[in-house]
Amino acid sequence: MSYISSWLRRRYVASTWAFFYLYTGWMALLAAANHFDGDYAVELVFAQTALGISVGLGARSTRPVLWFFGAGTLLAAGSLFYTSDPEVSLLVVIGGIVVVALIESAALEGRLAVENDLSRQREKLEQSTELNQKIAEISAELVDVSSGRLDRKIEKALGTVGSFVEADRSYVFLYGQNPEGGSPEEGPVEETSVSNTHEWCAGGVSSQKENLRSIPCSQVLWWTQQMKKKEPLLIPSVSGLPEAASAEQKILEAQGIESLVVLPMTRGGELIGFVGFDASEERVAKGRLAEERAAWSEQTVTVLQVLSDSIANTLHRRKAGKRLRETRDYCRQVLNQLPVELAIFDSDGRIEHVNPNGIADPEVREWARGRTNEEYCRRRGLGASLGRRRDEAIQAAAEDKTTVQFGETIADETTETEEGRLYYRRVLEPLIDLEGKVMSVVGCGLDITERVRLQKELKRAKKEAEQARREAEEASRAKSAFLVNMSHEICTPLTSVIGFAETIGEDSSKASRFAPLIEKSGKRLLKTPNGALNLSKLQAEQMQPVEEPVDVTRQVRRVAEERAPQAESSGVDLSTVLPGSPVWAKADEGGVQIALQNLISNPIKYAKGEAT
């Protein structure tokens, strides 16, 4: 049935027109049979008019209508010619048909013109809608595309849009030397260049991408000035460019370009490049120039400008993404090289990043990402309680939005520190965004084990220094006592010598008695420096006392005799009570003499009256 219906539809118009022709012939014969009576003549003209209108409804031009009225005119003229004595003149009938034919042809021309305009507008609207849809799809794809696939996506977008608008070549040019583009507005034109970075070519069209790199803007000054206006540039014919654009005209003609539209790319109001679509001379030669010019309608240019802005934004995102990655990598290097343990946690205490000083093993560092301190400490064998304390401190910093500091002492059997302990100072700092929300918490751990060790050593050194100070003060007192003793040891023999000398001077008969005492006092005086040196050596443990048998009785008697002049001059009665036999002691003789000298001289010096 569908085949039959299709067959009938294809033949409906032709069948209807054939019926109209037969009906017109029948009306002409009927009018002739009735000698073209006035009513029949009017009916013939009316039928011709009605059927002509029906033919025009299915026609796409005036030709079918004119053919139909021409056939009706011939049938009416033939019928009148073979009719004897017709009541209506031939000129009246044919004139009426001709007038109706002209009126219907004019009306049909107007209707067809309106229909064609509506059809073209509908076609343009459909093309514009389809182009808008393609641009929207392309923009969505460019938003999510990765940096590595961006260039291919841009060239694919140029191809999609270029094919749709029937361009021969579409392209992207960027100002500056970097892949993200620069701007001729940033500095002198002489220091800026423009390069073809992306391109699509239709089949049979040669690529110009490699030939259009690093073109100095000073060589295409007219073009650069047009782009600085930041408005679309439409060139219907390259040959019609002004004389100021002679350099640009040569470049375009060398590529075989006849017509083009160029759309500036801006970022933040700053010109960074442009997107263009070309039509070649070959297309113009095929008679499609007017068609191509029509393609660059205001609406099409507006839609293409959306594509240009989308590409500009995508390139800007790539540039921003590159800078962000560089900044992130730089910050990561800085964090990884800090001489402290550093980690970044989310508000729940889960590890987002930790530097090598925090976890040296890369595999463990990767494993720790997304886990809590409790899980990490349990794996390290440090105890879950230590990890819980850390997690609680992190949550406190996040909830209170304040810095948290605390100390840690970790028992680690693998360390060689004193008592196998590590000492840390932990600082937790919340990172807060502009809305006051905590984004993450930065934790810093400083190993203060060496500082603690140094503090202990400093405390021990202070204690030792204090002990040394007390010993030095004791030594100073001993030195003072030694000097007093030395003075005493020197002055005592000298006093005896002086006393003996005065006695001899008064009574020379006592010289023989005191001469041996003077000699002993002099020898004792000589021995005093040696005794001081020996004492210093004893204190420095460079000399040991000489132990030998000493007659203490004899030593006491001799010292008493030496001190007798001193006692006499001081008014002191000095006498000794000694046993009849020697008293022996095992001691250093010099030391015994010094001790006896002190024992006898001090009482004489400080006593009043009699000393025993």
Coordinates of C-alpha atoms in Angstrom, one line a residue:
M1 CA 0.0 0.0 0.0
S2 CA 2.8 2.4 0.8
Y3 CA 4.4 1.8 -2.6
I4 CA 1.0 2.5 -4.3
S5 CA 0.5 5.6 -2.2
S6 CA 4.0 6.9 -3.1
W7 CA 3.3 6.1 -6.8
L8 CA 0.0 8.0 -6.6
R9 CA 1.6 11.0 -4.8
R10 CA 4.3 11.2 -7.4
R11 CA 1.7 11.2 -10.2
Y12 CA -1.0 13.2 -8.5
V13 CA 0.0 16.6 -9.9
A14 CA 0.5 15.3 -13.4
S15 CA -2.8 13.4 -13.3
T16 CA -4.6 16.5 -12.0
W17 CA -3.2 18.7 -14.6
A18 CA -4.1 16.2 -17.4
F19 CA -7.7 16.2 -16.0
F20 CA -7.7 20.0 -16.1
Y21 CA -6.6 20.0 -19.8
L22 CA -9.3 17.5 -20.7
Y23 CA -12.0 19.5 -18.8
T24 CA -10.9 22.7 -20.6
G25 CA -11.2 20.9 -23.9
W26 CA -14.6 19.6 -23.0
M27 CA -15.8 23.1 -22.0
A28 CA -14.5 24.5 -25.3
L29 CA -16.4 21.8 -27.3
L30 CA -19.5 22.4 -25.2
A31 CA -19.3 26.1 -25.9
A32 CA -18.8 25.5 -29.6
A33 CA -21.9 23.1 -29.7
N34 CA -24.0 25.9 -28.3
H35 CA -22.6 28.5 -30.8
F36 CA -20.6 30.2 -28.0
D37 CA -23.7 31.5 -26.3
G38 CA -22.8 34.3 -23.8
D39 CA -23.3 32.0 -20.8
Y40 CA -21.1 29.2 -22.2
A41 CA -18.4 31.7 -23.2
V42 CA -18.4 33.1 -19.6
E43 CA -18.3 29.5 -18.2
L44 CA -15.3 28.7 -20.5
V45 CA -13.4 31.8 -19.3
F46 CA -14.4 31.1 -15.7
A47 CA -13.4 27.4 -15.9
Q48 CA -10.1 28.5 -17.4
T49 CA -9.6 30.9 -14.5
A50 CA -10.5 28.4 -11.8
L51 CA -8.4 25.6 -13.3
G52 CA -5.5 28.0 -13.9
I53 CA -5.5 28.9 -10.2
S54 CA -5.5 25.2 -9.3
V55 CA -2.6 24.6 -11.6
G56 CA -0.7 27.5 -10.0
L57 CA -1.2 26.1 -6.6
G58 CA 0.9 23.0 -7.5
A59 CA 3.4 24.9 -9.7
R60 CA 7.0 26.0 -8.7
S61 CA 7.1 28.5 -11.5
T62 CA 4.8 30.4 -13.9
R63 CA 5.6 28.0 -16.8
P64 CA 2.8 25.4 -16.1
V65 CA 0.2 28.2 -15.7
L66 CA 1.3 29.9 -19.0
W67 CA 1.2 26.5 -20.7
F68 CA -2.3 25.8 -19.4
F69 CA -3.7 29.2 -20.4
G70 CA -1.9 28.9 -23.8
A71 CA -3.6 25.5 -24.3
G72 CA -7.0 27.0 -23.3
T73 CA -6.5 29.9 -25.7
L74 CA -5.8 27.6 -28.6
L75 CA -8.8 25.3 -27.7
A76 CA -11.1 28.4 -27.5
A77 CA -9.8 29.8 -30.7
G78 CA -10.2 26.5 -32.5
S79 CA -13.7 26.0 -31.3
L80 CA -14.7 29.5 -32.3
F81 CA -13.1 29.0 -35.7
Y82 CA -15.2 25.9 -36.5
T83 CA -18.4 27.4 -35.0
S84 CA -20.8 29.0 -37.4
D85 CA -22.3 32.2 -36.4
P86 CA -20.9 32.4 -32.8
E87 CA -22.7 34.9 -30.5
V88 CA -19.4 36.1 -28.8
S89 CA -16.5 37.5 -30.6
L90 CA -13.2 35.6 -30.8
L91 CA -11.3 38.6 -29.5
V92 CA -13.5 38.9 -26.4
V93 CA -13.0 35.2 -25.4
I94 CA -9.3 35.1 -26.1
G95 CA -8.8 38.6 -24.6
G96 CA -10.5 37.4 -21.4
I97 CA -8.4 34.3 -21.2
V98 CA -5.2 36.3 -21.8
V99 CA -6.1 38.9 -19.1
V100 CA -6.8 36.2 -16.6
A101 CA -3.5 34.4 -17.5
L102 CA -1.5 37.6 -17.0
I103 CA -3.2 38.3 -13.6
E104 CA -2.7 34.8 -12.4
S105 CA 0.9 34.7 -13.6
A106 CA 1.7 38.0 -11.7
A107 CA 0.0 36.7 -8.6
L108 CA 1.9 33.4 -8.9
E109 CA 5.2 35.3 -9.3
G110 CA 4.5 37.2 -6.1
R111 CA 3.5 34.1 -4.2
L112 CA 6.6 32.2 -5.4
A113 CA 8.8 35.1 -4.5
V114 CA 7.4 35.2 -1.0
E115 CA 7.7 31.4 -0.7
N116 CA 11.3 31.5 -1.9
D117 CA 12.1 34.3 0.6
L118 CA 10.5 32.3 3.4
S119 CA 12.3 29.2 2.3
R120 CA 15.7 30.9 2.2
Q121 CA 15.0 32.5 5.6
R122 CA 13.9 29.1 7.0
E123 CA 17.1 27.5 5.5
K124 CA 19.3 30.2 7.0
L125 CA 17.5 29.8 10.3
E126 CA 18.0 26.1 10.2
Q127 CA 21.7 26.5 9.2
S128 CA 22.1 29.1 11.9
T129 CA 20.5 26.8 14.5
E130 CA 22.6 23.9 13.4
L131 CA 25.7 26.1 13.5
N132 CA 24.8 27.3 17.0
Q133 CA 24.3 23.8 18.1
K134 CA 27.7 22.8 16.7
I135 CA 29.4 25.8 18.3
A136 CA 27.7 24.9 21.6
E137 CA 28.9 21.3 21.4
I138 CA 32.4 22.4 20.4
S139 CA 32.5 24.9 23.4
A140 CA 31.4 22.1 25.8
E141 CA 34.1 19.8 24.5
L142 CA 36.8 22.5 24.8
V143 CA 35.8 23.1 28.4
D144 CA 36.6 19.5 29.5
V145 CA 39.5 18.7 27.1
S146 CA 42.9 17.9 28.6
S147 CA 45.9 20.0 27.9
G148 CA 47.5 17.3 25.8
R149 CA 44.5 16.9 23.5
L150 CA 43.7 20.6 23.3
D151 CA 45.5 21.4 20.0
R152 CA 43.8 18.4 18.2
K153 CA 40.4 19.4 19.6
I154 CA 40.9 23.0 18.3
E155 CA 41.8 21.8 14.8
K156 CA 38.8 19.4 14.9
A157 CA 36.5 22.3 15.8
L158 CA 38.0 24.4 13.0
G159 CA 37.3 21.6 10.6
T160 CA 33.7 21.0 11.8
V161 CA 32.8 24.7 11.5
G162 CA 34.8 25.2 8.3
S163 CA 33.1 22.4 6.6
F164 CA 29.7 23.6 7.7
V165 CA 30.2 27.2 6.3
E166 CA 31.8 25.7 3.2
A167 CA 35.2 27.3 3.8
D168 CA 38.4 26.0 2.2
R169 CA 40.6 26.8 5.1
S170 CA 40.1 27.8 8.8
Y171 CA 42.9 28.7 11.2
V172 CA 44.0 30.3 14.5
F173 CA 46.8 32.9 14.7
L174 CA 48.3 33.9 18.0
Y175 CA 50.3 37.0 18.8
G176 CA 53.6 36.7 20.7
Q177 CA 56.2 33.9 20.9
N178 CA 54.6 31.6 23.4
P179 CA 52.0 28.9 22.6
E180 CA 49.3 30.7 24.7
G181 CA 49.7 33.9 22.8
G182 CA 50.7 37.5 23.6
S183 CA 49.3 40.8 22.5
P184 CA 50.4 43.5 20.1
E185 CA 48.9 46.0 22.6
E186 CA 51.5 45.2 25.3
G187 CA 54.5 46.8 23.5
P188 CA 55.8 48.2 20.3
V189 CA 54.5 46.5 17.1
E190 CA 58.1 45.9 16.0
E191 CA 58.7 43.6 18.9
T192 CA 55.6 41.5 18.4
S193 CA 55.0 38.7 15.9
V194 CA 52.0 36.6 14.9
S195 CA 52.0 32.8 14.1
N196 CA 49.6 30.3 12.6
T197 CA 49.3 27.8 15.4
H198 CA 46.2 25.7 14.4
E199 CA 44.8 25.0 10.9
W200 CA 42.2 22.9 9.0
C201 CA 42.2 22.6 5.2
A202 CA 39.5 21.2 2.9
G203 CA 40.3 18.4 0.5
G204 CA 42.8 19.5 -2.1
V205 CA 43.7 22.7 -0.3
S206 CA 47.4 23.0 0.7
S207 CA 48.4 23.7 4.3
Q208 CA 50.0 27.1 5.0
K209 CA 50.7 26.6 8.7
E210 CA 54.5 26.1 8.4
N211 CA 54.8 29.1 6.1
L212 CA 53.0 31.5 8.4
R213 CA 55.0 31.4 11.6
S214 CA 56.6 34.3 13.4
I215 CA 55.4 37.0 11.0
P216 CA 56.5 40.4 12.4
C217 CA 53.5 42.6 13.0
S218 CA 55.3 45.5 11.5
Q219 CA 55.1 43.7 8.1
V220 CA 51.3 43.4 8.3
L221 CA 50.6 46.7 9.9
W222 CA 47.2 47.3 8.3
W223 CA 46.0 43.8 9.4
T224 CA 47.3 44.4 13.0
Q225 CA 45.5 47.8 13.1
Q226 CA 42.2 46.1 12.0
M227 CA 42.6 43.4 14.7
K228 CA 43.2 46.1 17.3
K229 CA 39.7 47.4 16.7
K230 CA 38.5 44.0 18.1
E231 CA 35.8 43.8 15.5
P232 CA 35.1 41.1 12.8
L233 CA 37.0 41.7 9.5
L234 CA 35.0 40.8 6.4
I235 CA 36.9 40.8 3.0
P236 CA 34.5 39.8 0.2
S237 CA 37.3 40.2 -2.4
V238 CA 41.1 40.3 -1.7
S239 CA 41.6 42.2 -4.9
G240 CA 39.5 45.0 -3.4
L241 CA 41.8 45.6 -0.4
P242 CA 43.1 49.2 0.0
E243 CA 46.6 50.2 -1.0
A244 CA 47.6 50.3 2.7
A245 CA 47.0 46.5 2.8
S246 CA 49.3 45.8 -0.2
A247 CA 51.5 43.5 2.0
E248 CA 48.6 41.6 3.3
Q249 CA 47.1 41.4 -0.2
K250 CA 50.3 39.7 -1.5
I251 CA 50.3 37.2 1.3
L252 CA 46.6 36.3 0.7
E253 CA 46.9 36.1 -3.1
A254 CA 50.0 33.8 -2.7
Q255 CA 47.7 31.4 -0.9
G256 CA 45.0 31.6 -3.5
I257 CA 42.5 33.3 -1.2
E258 CA 39.7 35.4 -2.6
S259 CA 37.2 35.9 0.2
L260 CA 37.6 35.6 4.0
V261 CA 36.2 36.5 7.4
V262 CA 38.5 37.1 10.4
L263 CA 37.3 37.2 14.0
P264 CA 39.6 38.7 16.8
M265 CA 40.3 36.6 19.9
T266 CA 40.4 38.6 23.1
R267 CA 41.0 37.7 26.8
G268 CA 40.0 40.2 29.4
G269 CA 39.6 42.8 26.7
E270 CA 43.2 42.2 25.5
L271 CA 43.8 41.1 21.9
I272 CA 45.7 37.7 21.8
G273 CA 45.0 36.5 18.2
F274 CA 42.3 35.8 15.7
V275 CA 40.3 33.0 14.0
G276 CA 39.8 33.1 10.2
F277 CA 37.8 31.3 7.4
D278 CA 39.0 31.5 3.8
A279 CA 37.3 30.9 0.4
S280 CA 39.7 30.1 -2.5
E281 CA 39.9 31.5 -6.0
E282 CA 38.9 28.0 -7.3
R283 CA 35.6 28.3 -5.6
V284 CA 35.1 31.8 -7.1
A285 CA 35.9 30.4 -10.5
K286 CA 33.1 27.9 -10.1
G287 CA 30.6 30.7 -9.6
R288 CA 30.2 30.3 -5.9
L289 CA 31.5 33.7 -4.7
A290 CA 28.1 35.2 -4.2
E291 CA 27.1 32.1 -2.3
E292 CA 30.2 32.5 -0.1
R293 CA 29.6 36.1 0.5
A294 CA 26.1 35.2 1.6
A295 CA 27.6 32.7 4.0
W296 CA 29.4 35.5 5.9
S297 CA 26.1 37.0 7.1
E298 CA 25.9 39.1 10.2
Q299 CA 24.3 36.2 12.1
T300 CA 27.0 33.7 10.9
V301 CA 29.8 36.1 11.9
T302 CA 28.2 36.5 15.3
V303 CA 28.1 32.8 15.8
L304 CA 31.7 32.4 14.6
Q305 CA 32.7 35.1 17.1
V306 CA 31.4 32.7 19.8
L307 CA 33.7 30.1 18.5
S308 CA 36.6 32.6 18.5
D309 CA 35.8 33.5 22.2
S310 CA 35.6 29.8 23.1
I311 CA 39.0 29.1 21.6
A312 CA 40.5 32.1 23.3
N313 CA 39.1 31.1 26.7
T314 CA 40.3 27.5 26.2
L315 CA 43.8 28.8 25.4
H316 CA 43.7 31.0 28.4
R317 CA 42.6 28.0 30.6
R318 CA 45.6 26.1 29.3
K319 CA 47.9 29.0 30.1
A320 CA 46.4 29.4 33.5
G321 CA 46.5 25.6 34.0
K322 CA 50.2 25.5 33.0
R323 CA 51.0 28.3 35.5
L324 CA 49.0 26.5 38.1
R325 CA 50.9 23.3 37.5
E326 CA 54.2 25.1 37.6
T327 CA 53.2 26.8 40.8
R328 CA 51.9 23.6 42.3
D329 CA 55.2 21.8 41.3
Y330 CA 57.2 24.6 42.7
C331 CA 55.3 24.6 46.0
R332 CA 55.6 20.8 46.1
Q333 CA 59.4 21.0 45.6
V334 CA 59.6 23.6 48.4
L335 CA 57.5 21.5 50.7
N336 CA 59.5 18.4 49.9
Q337 CA 62.8 20.1 50.5
L338 CA 61.8 21.8 53.8
P339 CA 64.0 20.4 56.7
V340 CA 60.9 19.6 58.7
E341 CA 58.1 17.0 58.6
L342 CA 55.2 18.6 56.8
A343 CA 51.8 17.2 55.9
I344 CA 48.5 18.6 54.7
F345 CA 45.3 17.1 56.1
D346 CA 41.6 17.5 55.3
S347 CA 39.2 18.7 58.0
D348 CA 38.6 15.0 59.0
G349 CA 42.3 14.5 59.6
R350 CA 43.0 12.4 56.5
I351 CA 46.4 12.9 54.9
E352 CA 46.3 14.8 51.5
H353 CA 50.1 15.3 51.1
V354 CA 53.2 14.6 53.1
N355 CA 56.8 15.4 52.3
P356 CA 59.7 13.0 52.3
N357 CA 60.9 14.3 55.7
G358 CA 57.6 13.2 57.1
I359 CA 57.5 9.7 55.4
A360 CA 60.8 8.8 53.7
D361 CA 59.5 5.6 52.0
P362 CA 57.7 6.6 48.7
E363 CA 55.4 3.5 48.8
V364 CA 54.3 4.2 52.4
R365 CA 53.9 7.9 51.5
E366 CA 51.6 6.9 48.7
W367 CA 49.8 4.5 50.9
A368 CA 49.2 7.1 53.6
R369 CA 47.3 9.4 51.3
G370 CA 43.7 9.5 52.3
R371 CA 44.3 7.7 55.6
T372 CA 44.3 9.0 59.2
N373 CA 47.2 9.3 61.6
E374 CA 45.7 6.5 63.7
E375 CA 46.0 4.2 60.7
Y376 CA 49.5 5.3 59.9
C377 CA 50.8 5.0 63.5
R378 CA 49.2 1.5 63.7
R379 CA 51.1 0.5 60.6
R380 CA 54.4 2.0 62.0
G381 CA 53.9 0.2 65.3
L382 CA 53.8 3.6 67.2
G383 CA 50.5 2.8 68.8
A384 CA 47.0 3.8 67.9
S385 CA 46.7 6.2 70.9
L386 CA 49.5 8.4 69.4
G387 CA 47.6 8.6 66.1
R388 CA 44.3 9.4 67.9
R389 CA 45.9 12.3 69.7
R390 CA 47.2 13.7 66.4
D391 CA 43.8 13.3 64.7
E392 CA 42.0 15.0 67.7
A393 CA 44.5 17.9 67.5
I394 CA 43.9 18.2 63.7
Q395 CA 40.1 18.2 64.2
A396 CA 40.4 20.8 67.0
A397 CA 42.4 23.1 64.7
A398 CA 39.8 22.7 62.0
E399 CA 36.8 23.2 64.2
D400 CA 38.2 26.1 66.3
K401 CA 40.0 27.6 63.3
T402 CA 43.1 28.3 65.4
T403 CA 46.7 27.2 65.6
V404 CA 47.4 24.1 67.8
Q405 CA 50.8 23.3 69.2
F406 CA 51.9 20.3 71.2
G407 CA 54.9 18.2 72.0
E408 CA 55.6 14.5 71.4
T409 CA 57.9 12.0 72.8
I410 CA 58.2 8.9 70.6
A411 CA 59.8 5.6 71.8
D412 CA 61.6 4.2 68.7
E413 CA 63.8 1.2 69.1
T414 CA 65.4 1.8 65.7
T415 CA 66.9 5.1 66.7
E416 CA 70.3 5.5 68.2
T417 CA 69.3 8.5 70.3
E418 CA 69.6 8.5 74.1
E419 CA 67.2 6.0 75.6
G420 CA 65.7 5.3 72.1
R421 CA 63.5 8.4 72.2
L422 CA 62.6 11.0 69.7
Y423 CA 61.3 14.4 70.7
Y424 CA 59.0 16.5 68.4
R425 CA 57.3 19.8 68.4
R426 CA 54.1 19.8 66.4
V427 CA 52.2 22.8 65.0
L428 CA 48.9 22.6 63.2
E429 CA 47.6 25.6 61.2
P430 CA 44.2 25.7 59.5
L431 CA 43.9 27.1 55.9
I432 CA 40.7 29.2 55.6
D433 CA 39.2 30.4 52.3
L434 CA 37.6 33.7 51.6
E435 CA 34.2 32.4 52.8
G436 CA 35.6 31.4 56.2
K437 CA 35.6 27.7 55.5
V438 CA 38.5 25.5 56.5
M439 CA 40.0 24.0 53.3
S440 CA 42.7 21.9 55.0
V441 CA 45.1 21.8 57.9
V442 CA 48.8 22.1 57.5
G443 CA 50.9 20.2 60.0
C444 CA 54.5 20.8 60.8
G445 CA 56.6 18.5 62.9
L446 CA 60.1 19.6 64.0
D447 CA 62.5 17.0 65.4
I448 CA 63.9 18.6 68.5
T449 CA 65.7 15.5 69.7
E450 CA 69.1 17.1 69.2
R451 CA 67.8 20.3 70.9
V452 CA 66.7 18.3 73.9
R453 CA 70.1 16.5 73.9
L454 CA 71.9 19.8 73.8
Q455 CA 69.7 21.2 76.6
K456 CA 70.6 18.2 78.7
E457 CA 74.3 18.7 77.9
L458 CA 74.0 22.4 78.6
K459 CA 72.4 21.6 82.0
R460 CA 75.1 19.2 82.7
A461 CA 77.8 21.7 81.6
K462 CA 76.2 24.3 83.8
K463 CA 76.4 21.9 86.8
E464 CA 80.0 21.1 86.0
A465 CA 80.8 24.8 85.5
E466 CA 79.2 25.5 88.9
Q467 CA 81.3 22.8 90.5
A468 CA 84.4 24.1 88.7
R469 CA 83.6 27.6 90.0
R470 CA 83.3 26.3 93.6
E471 CA 86.6 24.4 93.1
A472 CA 88.2 27.6 91.7
E473 CA 87.0 29.6 94.7
E474 CA 88.4 26.9 97.0
A475 CA 91.6 27.0 95.1
S476 CA 91.7 30.8 95.4
R477 CA 91.2 30.5 99.1
A478 CA 93.9 27.8 99.2
K479 CA 96.2 30.1 97.3
S480 CA 95.6 33.0 99.7
A481 CA 96.3 30.6 102.6
F482 CA 99.4 29.4 100.8
L483 CA 100.6 32.9 100.3
V484 CA 100.0 33.7 104.0
N485 CA 101.9 30.5 104.9
M486 CA 104.7 31.4 102.5
S487 CA 104.9 34.8 104.1
H488 CA 105.0 33.2 107.5
E489 CA 107.6 30.6 106.4
I490 CA 109.8 33.3 105.0
C491 CA 109.3 35.9 107.7
T492 CA 110.0 33.4 110.6
P493 CA 113.5 32.5 109.6
L494 CA 114.3 36.1 108.7
T495 CA 113.0 37.2 112.1
S496 CA 115.3 34.6 113.8
V497 CA 118.3 35.7 111.7
I498 CA 117.6 39.3 112.5
G499 CA 117.1 38.5 116.2
F500 CA 120.3 36.5 116.3
A501 CA 122.2 39.2 114.5
E502 CA 121.0 41.9 116.9
T503 CA 121.9 39.7 119.9
I504 CA 125.4 39.1 118.5
G505 CA 125.7 42.8 117.8
E506 CA 124.9 43.6 121.5
D507 CA 126.9 40.7 122.9
S508 CA 129.6 39.2 120.7
S509 CA 130.2 36.5 123.3
K510 CA 127.0 34.8 122.1
A511 CA 128.1 34.5 118.5
S512 CA 129.3 31.0 118.9
R513 CA 126.0 30.0 120.4
F514 CA 123.7 31.7 117.8
A515 CA 125.8 31.1 114.7
P516 CA 124.5 27.6 114.2
L517 CA 121.0 28.8 114.6
I518 CA 121.5 31.6 112.1
E519 CA 122.8 28.9 109.7
K520 CA 119.8 26.7 110.3
S521 CA 117.4 29.6 109.8
G522 CA 119.1 30.5 106.5
K523 CA 119.0 27.0 105.3
R524 CA 115.3 26.8 106.2
L525 CA 114.7 30.0 104.3
L526 CA 116.4 28.4 101.3
K527 CA 114.2 25.4 101.6
T528 CA 111.0 27.4 101.7
P529 CA 110.7 28.0 97.8
N530 CA 111.5 24.3 97.3
G531 CA 108.8 23.4 99.7
A532 CA 106.3 25.6 97.9
L533 CA 107.3 24.0 94.6
N534 CA 107.0 20.5 96.2
L535 CA 103.5 21.5 97.4
S536 CA 102.4 22.6 93.9
K537 CA 103.8 19.3 92.5
L538 CA 101.9 17.4 95.2
Q539 CA 98.6 19.2 94.2
A540 CA 99.3 18.5 90.5
E541 CA 100.0 14.9 91.4
Q542 CA 103.4 15.2 89.8
M543 CA 105.3 14.3 93.0
Q544 CA 104.8 11.8 95.8
P545 CA 105.8 12.5 99.5
V546 CA 109.0 10.8 100.6
E547 CA 108.3 8.7 103.6
E548 CA 111.4 8.0 105.8
P549 CA 112.2 7.6 109.5
V550 CA 112.2 11.0 111.2
D551 CA 113.2 11.7 114.8
V552 CA 110.3 13.9 115.9
T553 CA 112.0 14.7 119.3
R554 CA 115.1 16.1 117.5
Q555 CA 112.9 18.0 115.0
V556 CA 110.9 19.6 117.9
R557 CA 114.1 20.6 119.8
R558 CA 115.6 22.2 116.7
V559 CA 112.5 24.1 115.8
A560 CA 112.2 25.4 119.4
E561 CA 115.8 26.6 119.3
E562 CA 115.1 28.4 116.0
R563 CA 112.0 30.1 117.5
A564 CA 113.6 31.0 120.8
P565 CA 114.7 34.5 119.6
Q566 CA 111.2 35.2 118.2
A567 CA 109.7 34.1 121.5
E568 CA 112.0 36.2 123.5
S569 CA 111.4 39.3 121.4
S570 CA 107.7 38.7 121.8
G571 CA 107.9 38.3 125.6
V572 CA 106.8 34.7 125.4
D573 CA 108.4 32.1 127.5
L574 CA 109.1 29.2 125.2
S575 CA 110.0 25.9 126.7
T576 CA 109.8 22.2 125.6
V577 CA 109.1 19.0 127.5
L578 CA 110.6 16.1 125.5
P579 CA 111.2 12.5 126.4
G580 CA 114.7 11.2 127.0
S581 CA 114.7 8.9 124.0
P582 CA 114.0 9.7 120.4
V583 CA 110.5 9.4 119.0
W584 CA 110.5 8.0 115.5
A585 CA 107.8 8.6 112.8
K586 CA 107.6 7.5 109.2
A587 CA 106.9 10.7 107.3
D588 CA 108.3 13.3 104.9
E589 CA 111.0 15.3 106.9
G590 CA 110.3 18.6 105.1
G591 CA 106.6 18.2 105.8
V592 CA 107.3 17.5 109.5
Q593 CA 109.5 20.6 109.7
I594 CA 106.8 22.8 108.1
A595 CA 104.1 21.4 110.5
L596 CA 106.3 22.0 113.6
Q597 CA 107.2 25.5 112.5
N598 CA 103.5 26.4 112.2
L599 CA 102.7 24.7 115.5
I600 CA 105.3 26.7 117.4
S601 CA 105.4 30.0 115.5
N602 CA 101.6 30.6 115.6
P603 CA 101.3 30.5 119.4
I604 CA 104.3 32.8 119.7
K605 CA 102.7 35.2 117.3
Y606 CA 99.2 35.3 118.8
A607 CA 99.8 34.3 122.5
K608 CA 100.3 36.6 125.4
G609 CA 102.4 35.6 128.3
E610 CA 103.5 32.0 128.3
A611 CA 103.0 29.5 125.6
T612 CA 103.7 25.8 126.0

